[in-house]
PDB file of C-alpha atoms and ligand atoms in Angstrom:
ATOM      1  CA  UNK R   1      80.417  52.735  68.257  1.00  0.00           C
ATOM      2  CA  UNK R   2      79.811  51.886  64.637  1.00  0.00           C
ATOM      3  CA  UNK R   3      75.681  51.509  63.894  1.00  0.00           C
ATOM      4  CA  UNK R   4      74.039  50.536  60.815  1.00  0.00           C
ATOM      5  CA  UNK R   5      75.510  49.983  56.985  1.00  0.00           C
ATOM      6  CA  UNK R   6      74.608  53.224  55.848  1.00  0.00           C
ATOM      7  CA  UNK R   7      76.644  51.838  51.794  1.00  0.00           C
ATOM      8  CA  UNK R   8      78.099  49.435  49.780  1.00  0.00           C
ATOM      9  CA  UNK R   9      80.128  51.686  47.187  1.00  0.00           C
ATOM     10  CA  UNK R  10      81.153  49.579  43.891  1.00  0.00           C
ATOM     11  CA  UNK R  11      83.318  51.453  41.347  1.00  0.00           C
ATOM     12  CA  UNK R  12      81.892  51.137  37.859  1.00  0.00           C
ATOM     13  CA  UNK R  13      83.543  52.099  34.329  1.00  0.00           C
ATOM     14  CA  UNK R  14      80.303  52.727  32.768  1.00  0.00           C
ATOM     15  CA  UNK R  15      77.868  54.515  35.194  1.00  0.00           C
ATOM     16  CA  UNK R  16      74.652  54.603  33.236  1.00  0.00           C
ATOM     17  CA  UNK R  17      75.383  50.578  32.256  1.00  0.00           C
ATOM     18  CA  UNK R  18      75.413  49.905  35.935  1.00  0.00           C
ATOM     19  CA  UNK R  19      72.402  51.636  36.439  1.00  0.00           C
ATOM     20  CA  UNK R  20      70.565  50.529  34.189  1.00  0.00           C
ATOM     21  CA  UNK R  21      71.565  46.834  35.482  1.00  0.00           C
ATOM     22  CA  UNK R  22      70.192  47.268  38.593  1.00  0.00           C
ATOM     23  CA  UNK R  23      67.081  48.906  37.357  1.00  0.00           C
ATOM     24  CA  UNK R  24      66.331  46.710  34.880  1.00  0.00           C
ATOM     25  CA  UNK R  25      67.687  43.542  35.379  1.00  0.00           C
ATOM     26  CA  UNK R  26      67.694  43.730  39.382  1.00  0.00           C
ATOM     27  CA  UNK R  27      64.559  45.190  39.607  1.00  0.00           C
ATOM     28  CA  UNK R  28      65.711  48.284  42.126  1.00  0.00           C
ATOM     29  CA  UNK R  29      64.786  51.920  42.840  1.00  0.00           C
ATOM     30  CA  UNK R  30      68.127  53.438  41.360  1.00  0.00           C
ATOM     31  CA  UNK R  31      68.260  57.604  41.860  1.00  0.00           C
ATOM     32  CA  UNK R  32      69.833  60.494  39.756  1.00  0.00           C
ATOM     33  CA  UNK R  33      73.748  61.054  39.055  1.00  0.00           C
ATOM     34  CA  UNK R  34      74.859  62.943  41.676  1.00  0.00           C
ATOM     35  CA  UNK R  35      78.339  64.792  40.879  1.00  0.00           C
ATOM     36  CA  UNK R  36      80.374  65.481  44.200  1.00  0.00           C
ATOM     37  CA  UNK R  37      83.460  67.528  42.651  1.00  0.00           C
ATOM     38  CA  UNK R  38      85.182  67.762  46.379  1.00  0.00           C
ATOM     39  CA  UNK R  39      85.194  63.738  46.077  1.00  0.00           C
ATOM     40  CA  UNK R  40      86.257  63.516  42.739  1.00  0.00           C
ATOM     41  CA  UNK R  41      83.088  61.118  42.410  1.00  0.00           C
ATOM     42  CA  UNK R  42      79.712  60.984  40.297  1.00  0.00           C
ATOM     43  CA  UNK R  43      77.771  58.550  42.266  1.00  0.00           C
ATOM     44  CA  UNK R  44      74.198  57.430  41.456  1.00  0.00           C
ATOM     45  CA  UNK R  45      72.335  56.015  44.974  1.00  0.00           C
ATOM     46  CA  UNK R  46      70.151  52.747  44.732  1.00  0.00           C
ATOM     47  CA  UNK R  47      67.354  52.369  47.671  1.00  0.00           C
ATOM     48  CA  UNK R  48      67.489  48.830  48.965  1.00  0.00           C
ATOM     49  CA  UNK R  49      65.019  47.702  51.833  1.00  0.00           C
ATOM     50  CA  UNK R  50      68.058  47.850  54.446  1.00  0.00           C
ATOM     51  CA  UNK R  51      70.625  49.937  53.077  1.00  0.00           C
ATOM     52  CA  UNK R  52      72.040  51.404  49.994  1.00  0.00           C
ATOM     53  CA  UNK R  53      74.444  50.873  47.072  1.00  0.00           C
ATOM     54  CA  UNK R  54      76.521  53.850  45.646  1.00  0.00           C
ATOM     55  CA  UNK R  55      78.062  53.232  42.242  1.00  0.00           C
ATOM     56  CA  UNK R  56      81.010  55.429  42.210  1.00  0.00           C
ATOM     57  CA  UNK R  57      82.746  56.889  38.812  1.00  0.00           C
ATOM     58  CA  UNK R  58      85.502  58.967  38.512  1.00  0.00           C
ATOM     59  CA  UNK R  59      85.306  62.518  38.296  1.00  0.00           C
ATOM     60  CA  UNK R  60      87.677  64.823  36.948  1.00  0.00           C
ATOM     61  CA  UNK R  61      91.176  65.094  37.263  1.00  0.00           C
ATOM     62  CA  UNK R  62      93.105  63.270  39.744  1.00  0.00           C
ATOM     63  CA  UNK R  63      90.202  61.114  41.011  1.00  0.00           C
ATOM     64  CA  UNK R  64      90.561  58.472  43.835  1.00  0.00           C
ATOM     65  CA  UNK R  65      88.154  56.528  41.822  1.00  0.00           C
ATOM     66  CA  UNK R  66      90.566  56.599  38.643  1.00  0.00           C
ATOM     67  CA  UNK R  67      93.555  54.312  40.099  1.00  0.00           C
ATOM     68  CA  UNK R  68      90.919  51.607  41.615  1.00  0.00           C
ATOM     69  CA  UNK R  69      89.542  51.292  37.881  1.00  0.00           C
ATOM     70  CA  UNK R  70      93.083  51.054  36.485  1.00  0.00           C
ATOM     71  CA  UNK R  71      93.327  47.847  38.704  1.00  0.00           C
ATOM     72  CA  UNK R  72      90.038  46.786  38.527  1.00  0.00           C
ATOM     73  CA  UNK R  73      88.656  47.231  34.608  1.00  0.00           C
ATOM     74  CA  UNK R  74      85.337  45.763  35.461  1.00  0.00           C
ATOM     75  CA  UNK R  75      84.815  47.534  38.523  1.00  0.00           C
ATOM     76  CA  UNK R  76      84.576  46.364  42.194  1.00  0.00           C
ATOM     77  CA  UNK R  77      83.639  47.106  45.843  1.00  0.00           C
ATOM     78  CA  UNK R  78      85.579  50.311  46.141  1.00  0.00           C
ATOM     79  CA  UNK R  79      84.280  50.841  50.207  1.00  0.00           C
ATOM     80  CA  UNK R  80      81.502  50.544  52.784  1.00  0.00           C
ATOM     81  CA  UNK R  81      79.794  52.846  55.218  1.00  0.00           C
ATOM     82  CA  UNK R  82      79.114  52.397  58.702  1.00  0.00           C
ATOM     83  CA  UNK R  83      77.041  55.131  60.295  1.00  0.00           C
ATOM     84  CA  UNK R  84      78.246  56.684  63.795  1.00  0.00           C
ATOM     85  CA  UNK R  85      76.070  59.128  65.990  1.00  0.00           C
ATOM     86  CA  UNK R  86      79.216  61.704  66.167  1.00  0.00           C
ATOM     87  CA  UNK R  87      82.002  61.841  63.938  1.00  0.00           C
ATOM     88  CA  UNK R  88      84.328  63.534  65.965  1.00  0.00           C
ATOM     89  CA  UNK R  89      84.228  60.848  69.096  1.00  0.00           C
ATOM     90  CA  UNK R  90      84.562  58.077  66.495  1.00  0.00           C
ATOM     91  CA  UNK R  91      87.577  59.789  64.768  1.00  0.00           C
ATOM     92  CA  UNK R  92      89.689  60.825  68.117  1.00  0.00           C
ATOM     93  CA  UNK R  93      88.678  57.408  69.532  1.00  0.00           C
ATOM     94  CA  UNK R  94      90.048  55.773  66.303  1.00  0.00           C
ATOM     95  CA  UNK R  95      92.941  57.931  66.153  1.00  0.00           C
ATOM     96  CA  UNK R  96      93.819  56.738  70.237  1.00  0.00           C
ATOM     97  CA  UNK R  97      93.797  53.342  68.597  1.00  0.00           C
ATOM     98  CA  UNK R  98      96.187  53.546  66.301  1.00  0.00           C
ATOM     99  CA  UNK R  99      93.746  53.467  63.193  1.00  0.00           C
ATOM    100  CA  UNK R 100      94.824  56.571  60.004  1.00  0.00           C
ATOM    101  CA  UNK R 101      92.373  58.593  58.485  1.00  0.00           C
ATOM    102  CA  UNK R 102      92.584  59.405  55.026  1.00  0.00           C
ATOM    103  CA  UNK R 103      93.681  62.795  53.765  1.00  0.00           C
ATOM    104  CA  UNK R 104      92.572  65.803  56.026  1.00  0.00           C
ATOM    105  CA  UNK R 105      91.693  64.332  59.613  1.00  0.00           C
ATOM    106  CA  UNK R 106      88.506  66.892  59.323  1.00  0.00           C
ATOM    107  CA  UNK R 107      85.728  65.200  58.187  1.00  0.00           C
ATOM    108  CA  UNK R 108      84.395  66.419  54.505  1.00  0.00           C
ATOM    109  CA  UNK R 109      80.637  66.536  53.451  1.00  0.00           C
ATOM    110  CA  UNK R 110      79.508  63.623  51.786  1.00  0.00           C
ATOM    111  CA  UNK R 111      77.152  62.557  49.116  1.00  0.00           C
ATOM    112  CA  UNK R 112      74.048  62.830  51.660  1.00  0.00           C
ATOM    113  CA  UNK R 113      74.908  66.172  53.195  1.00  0.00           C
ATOM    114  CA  UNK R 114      76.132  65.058  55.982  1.00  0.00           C
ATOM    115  CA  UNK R 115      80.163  65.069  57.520  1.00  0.00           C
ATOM    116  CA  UNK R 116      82.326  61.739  56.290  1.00  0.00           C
ATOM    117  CA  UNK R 117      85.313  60.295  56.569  1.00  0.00           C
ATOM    118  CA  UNK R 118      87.633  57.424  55.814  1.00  0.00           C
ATOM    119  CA  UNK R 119      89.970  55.160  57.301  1.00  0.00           C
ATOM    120  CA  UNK R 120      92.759  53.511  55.594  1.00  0.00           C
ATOM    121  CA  UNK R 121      91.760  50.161  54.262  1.00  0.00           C
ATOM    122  CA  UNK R 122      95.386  48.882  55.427  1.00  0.00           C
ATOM    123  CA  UNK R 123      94.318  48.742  59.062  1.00  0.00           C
ATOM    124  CA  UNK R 124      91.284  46.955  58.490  1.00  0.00           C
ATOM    125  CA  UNK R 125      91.585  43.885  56.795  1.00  0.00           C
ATOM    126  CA  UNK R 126      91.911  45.313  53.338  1.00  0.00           C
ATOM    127  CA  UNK R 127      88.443  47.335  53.578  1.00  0.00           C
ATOM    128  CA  UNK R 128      88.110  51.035  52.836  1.00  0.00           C
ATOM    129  CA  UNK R 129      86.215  52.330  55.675  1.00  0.00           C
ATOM    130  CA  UNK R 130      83.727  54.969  55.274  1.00  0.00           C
ATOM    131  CA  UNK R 131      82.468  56.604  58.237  1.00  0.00           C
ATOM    132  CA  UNK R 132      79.515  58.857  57.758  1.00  0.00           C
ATOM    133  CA  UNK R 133      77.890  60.711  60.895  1.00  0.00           C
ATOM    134  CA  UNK R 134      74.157  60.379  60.981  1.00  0.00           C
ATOM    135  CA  UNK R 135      71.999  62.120  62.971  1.00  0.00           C
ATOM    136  CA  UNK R 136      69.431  60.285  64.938  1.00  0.00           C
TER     137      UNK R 136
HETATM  138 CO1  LIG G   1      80.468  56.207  50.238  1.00  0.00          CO
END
């Protein structure tokens, strides 16, 4: 059901620090901050060959982000993101399973435009599970 790694999202306290890492020390094609107020996220996107990483920083009050970073001062893998041809199927077959979904069962837009969601980290192995539909 799942397809390809679509992210790697790491949590970072200091967004332009982190990008500027991995452009100038890592040598990568790192994009634009990207605010996505319904996420409580500003994310900046970095193009690798076979997938992508998303730094994540809070955003505004009440973030998801915020309480990771309280943890984790230096930052950290926050989640990944498996691709799925429909997000519906995947959720209802999920659900069938056993497996929760995180806050509203209805998947939200994401950072690329296209419907998300997330499964809680607790039912597998300690991952946050992002699940982003992808058409194609
Ligand atoms: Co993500």
């Amino acid at each position: 059901m799942i397809g390809r790694l679509n992210h790697v999202a790491i949590a970072v306290p200091d967004l332009e620090a982190a990008a500027a890492q991995y452009r100038d020390t890592l040598g990568a094609d790192v994009g634009a901050p990207q605010d996505e107020p319904d996420h409580g996220v500003r994310v900046i996107f970095i193009a690798l060959p076979n997938t992508k990483i998303e730094l994540l920083h809070p955003l505004g009050e009440g973030s998801p982000i915020a309480g990771f970073l309280a943890k984790n001062p230096q930052g950290g893998i926050h989640h990944i993101c498996y691709e799925v041809d429909d997000i519906h199927v995947a959720r209802d077959r999920l659900v069938a399973q056993g497996a929760r979904v995180l806050g509203p069962a209805e998947p939200k837009i994401g950072a690329h435009g296209n419907p998300v969601l997330f499964l809680h980290p607790k039912d597998f192995n300690g991952t946050l599970i992002e699940l982003e539909q992808v058409a194609g």
